[in-house]
GROMACS .gro file of C-alpha atoms in nm:
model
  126
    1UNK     CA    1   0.000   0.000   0.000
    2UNK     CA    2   0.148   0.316  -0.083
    3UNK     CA    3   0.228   0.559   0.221
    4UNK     CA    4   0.117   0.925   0.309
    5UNK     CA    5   0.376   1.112   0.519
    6UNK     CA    6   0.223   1.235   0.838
    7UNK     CA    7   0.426   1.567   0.834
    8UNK     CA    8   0.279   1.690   0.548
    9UNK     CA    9  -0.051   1.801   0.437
   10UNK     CA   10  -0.281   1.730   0.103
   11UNK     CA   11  -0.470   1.840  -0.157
   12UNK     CA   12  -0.820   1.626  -0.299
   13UNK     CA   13  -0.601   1.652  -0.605
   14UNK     CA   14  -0.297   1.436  -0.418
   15UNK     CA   15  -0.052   1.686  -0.424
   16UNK     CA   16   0.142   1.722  -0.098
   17UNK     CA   17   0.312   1.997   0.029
   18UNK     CA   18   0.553   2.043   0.350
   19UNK     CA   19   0.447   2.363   0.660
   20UNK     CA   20   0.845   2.559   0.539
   21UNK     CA   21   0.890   2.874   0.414
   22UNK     CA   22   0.906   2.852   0.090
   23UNK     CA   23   0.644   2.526   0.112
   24UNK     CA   24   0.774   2.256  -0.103
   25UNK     CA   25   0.517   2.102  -0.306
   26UNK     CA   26   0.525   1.763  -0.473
   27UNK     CA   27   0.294   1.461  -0.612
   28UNK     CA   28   0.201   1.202  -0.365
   29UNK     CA   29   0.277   0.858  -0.377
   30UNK     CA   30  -0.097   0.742  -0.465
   31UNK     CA   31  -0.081   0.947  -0.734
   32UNK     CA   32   0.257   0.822  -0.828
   33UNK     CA   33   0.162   0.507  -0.836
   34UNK     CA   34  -0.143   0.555  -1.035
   35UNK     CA   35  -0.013   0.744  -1.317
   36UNK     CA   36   0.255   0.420  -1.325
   37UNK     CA   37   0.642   0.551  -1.505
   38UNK     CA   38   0.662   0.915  -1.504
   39UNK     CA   39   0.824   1.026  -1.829
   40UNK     CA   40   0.764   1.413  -1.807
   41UNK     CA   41   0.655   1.671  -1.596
   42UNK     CA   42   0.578   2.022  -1.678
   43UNK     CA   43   0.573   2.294  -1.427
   44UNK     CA   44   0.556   2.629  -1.366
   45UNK     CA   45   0.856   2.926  -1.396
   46UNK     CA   46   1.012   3.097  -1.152
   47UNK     CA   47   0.834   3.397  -1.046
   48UNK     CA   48   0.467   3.238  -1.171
   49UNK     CA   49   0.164   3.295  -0.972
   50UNK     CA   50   0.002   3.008  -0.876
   51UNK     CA   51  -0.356   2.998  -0.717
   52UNK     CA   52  -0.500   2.734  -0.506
   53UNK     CA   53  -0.677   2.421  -0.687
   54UNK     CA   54  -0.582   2.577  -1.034
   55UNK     CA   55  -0.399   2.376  -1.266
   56UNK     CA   56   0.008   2.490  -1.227
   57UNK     CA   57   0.142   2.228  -1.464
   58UNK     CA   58   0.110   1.853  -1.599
   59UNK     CA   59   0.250   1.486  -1.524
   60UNK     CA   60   0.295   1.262  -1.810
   61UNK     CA   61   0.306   0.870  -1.770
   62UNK     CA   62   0.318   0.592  -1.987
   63UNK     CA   63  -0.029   0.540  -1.912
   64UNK     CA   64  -0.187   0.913  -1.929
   65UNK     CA   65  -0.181   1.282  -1.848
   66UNK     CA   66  -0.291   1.466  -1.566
   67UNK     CA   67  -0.309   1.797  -1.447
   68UNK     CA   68  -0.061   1.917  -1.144
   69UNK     CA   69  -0.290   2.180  -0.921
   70UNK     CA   70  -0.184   2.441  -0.692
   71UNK     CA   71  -0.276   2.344  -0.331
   72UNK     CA   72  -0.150   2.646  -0.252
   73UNK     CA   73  -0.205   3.056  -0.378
   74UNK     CA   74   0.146   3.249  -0.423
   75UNK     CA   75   0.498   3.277  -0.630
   76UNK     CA   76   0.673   3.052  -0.743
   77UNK     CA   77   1.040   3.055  -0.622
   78UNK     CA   78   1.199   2.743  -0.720
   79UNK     CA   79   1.161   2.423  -0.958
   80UNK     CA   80   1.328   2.093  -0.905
   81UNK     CA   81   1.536   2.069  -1.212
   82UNK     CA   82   1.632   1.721  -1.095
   83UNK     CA   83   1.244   1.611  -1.180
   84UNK     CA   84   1.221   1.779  -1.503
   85UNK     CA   85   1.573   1.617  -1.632
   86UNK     CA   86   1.480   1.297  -1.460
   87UNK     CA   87   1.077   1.237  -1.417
   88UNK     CA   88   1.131   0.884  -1.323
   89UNK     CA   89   1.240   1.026  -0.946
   90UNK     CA   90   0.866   1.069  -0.897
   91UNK     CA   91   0.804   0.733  -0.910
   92UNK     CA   92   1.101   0.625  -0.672
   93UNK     CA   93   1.113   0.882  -0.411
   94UNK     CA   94   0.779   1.124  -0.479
   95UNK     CA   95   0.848   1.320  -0.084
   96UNK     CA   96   1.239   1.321  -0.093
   97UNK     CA   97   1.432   1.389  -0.447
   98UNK     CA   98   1.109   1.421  -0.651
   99UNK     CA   99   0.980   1.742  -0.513
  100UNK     CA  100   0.851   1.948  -0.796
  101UNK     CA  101   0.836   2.309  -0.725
  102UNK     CA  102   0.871   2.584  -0.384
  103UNK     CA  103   0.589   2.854  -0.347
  104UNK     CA  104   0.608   3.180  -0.141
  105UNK     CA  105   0.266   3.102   0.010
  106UNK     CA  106   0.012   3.389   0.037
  107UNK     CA  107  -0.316   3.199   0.064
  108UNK     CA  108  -0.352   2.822   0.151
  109UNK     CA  109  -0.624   2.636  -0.023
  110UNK     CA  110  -0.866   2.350   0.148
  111UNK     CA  111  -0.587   2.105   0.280
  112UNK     CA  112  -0.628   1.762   0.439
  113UNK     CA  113  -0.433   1.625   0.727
  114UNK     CA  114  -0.245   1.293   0.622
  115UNK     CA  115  -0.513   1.068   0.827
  116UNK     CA  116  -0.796   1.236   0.580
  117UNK     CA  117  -0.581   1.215   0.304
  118UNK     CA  118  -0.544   0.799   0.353
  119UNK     CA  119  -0.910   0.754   0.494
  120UNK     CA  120  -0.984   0.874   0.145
  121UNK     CA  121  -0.759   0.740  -0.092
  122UNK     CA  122  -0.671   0.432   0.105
  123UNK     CA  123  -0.292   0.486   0.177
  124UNK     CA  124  -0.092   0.418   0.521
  125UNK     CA  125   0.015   0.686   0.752
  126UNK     CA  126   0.390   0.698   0.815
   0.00000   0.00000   0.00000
């Protein structure tokens, strides 16, 4: 079963994102796992505006495409270039190496704990 970090908190959407300033935000492993081999990710620029539960970017697998949303309103201040050269790190470590971008938070959108996000989409609480 795939596991949902306790630290962090969650968007309906299942991205993650970390309580620092800037708040890292990445794709959780659910999601990971469902999309299966990550092959490309698209995200936003430095210095974008990104508003909660809008679409920010996109995930490409093998199997499909799906939309990357903001859980989160505020600028963009950093990408993980790692993820774009090498999408495959979302699949192998989606909370560690395969962050995907840091946001100067000014608003936070409708968040759920990690024991809300896993009563819902049926992960384990670490």
């Amino acid at each position: 079963m795939s596991k949902v970090l306790s630290s962090l908190r969650y968007s309906a959407e299942h991205e993650w994102i970390d309580a620092s300033s800037p708040a890292k935000v990445g794709i959780t492993q659910i999601a990971a796992d469902a999309l299966g081999d990550v092959v490309y990710v698209d995200l936003p620029e430095v210095g974008d505006s990104v508003s909660a539960g809008e679409t920010c970017g996109e995930v490409e697998s093998t199997k499909s495409v799906s939309d990357l949303y903001s859980p989160v309103t505020g600028t963009v201040v950093a990408i993980n270039d790692e993820a774009v050269d090498n999408p495959a790190i979302l699949n192998e470590d989606p909370y560690g190496a395969g962050w995907l971008f840091t946001v100067e938070v000014t608003e936070e959108g409708p968040l759920l704990s990690a024991a809300d996000y896993a009563s819902t989409n049926g992960g384990d609480v670490e």
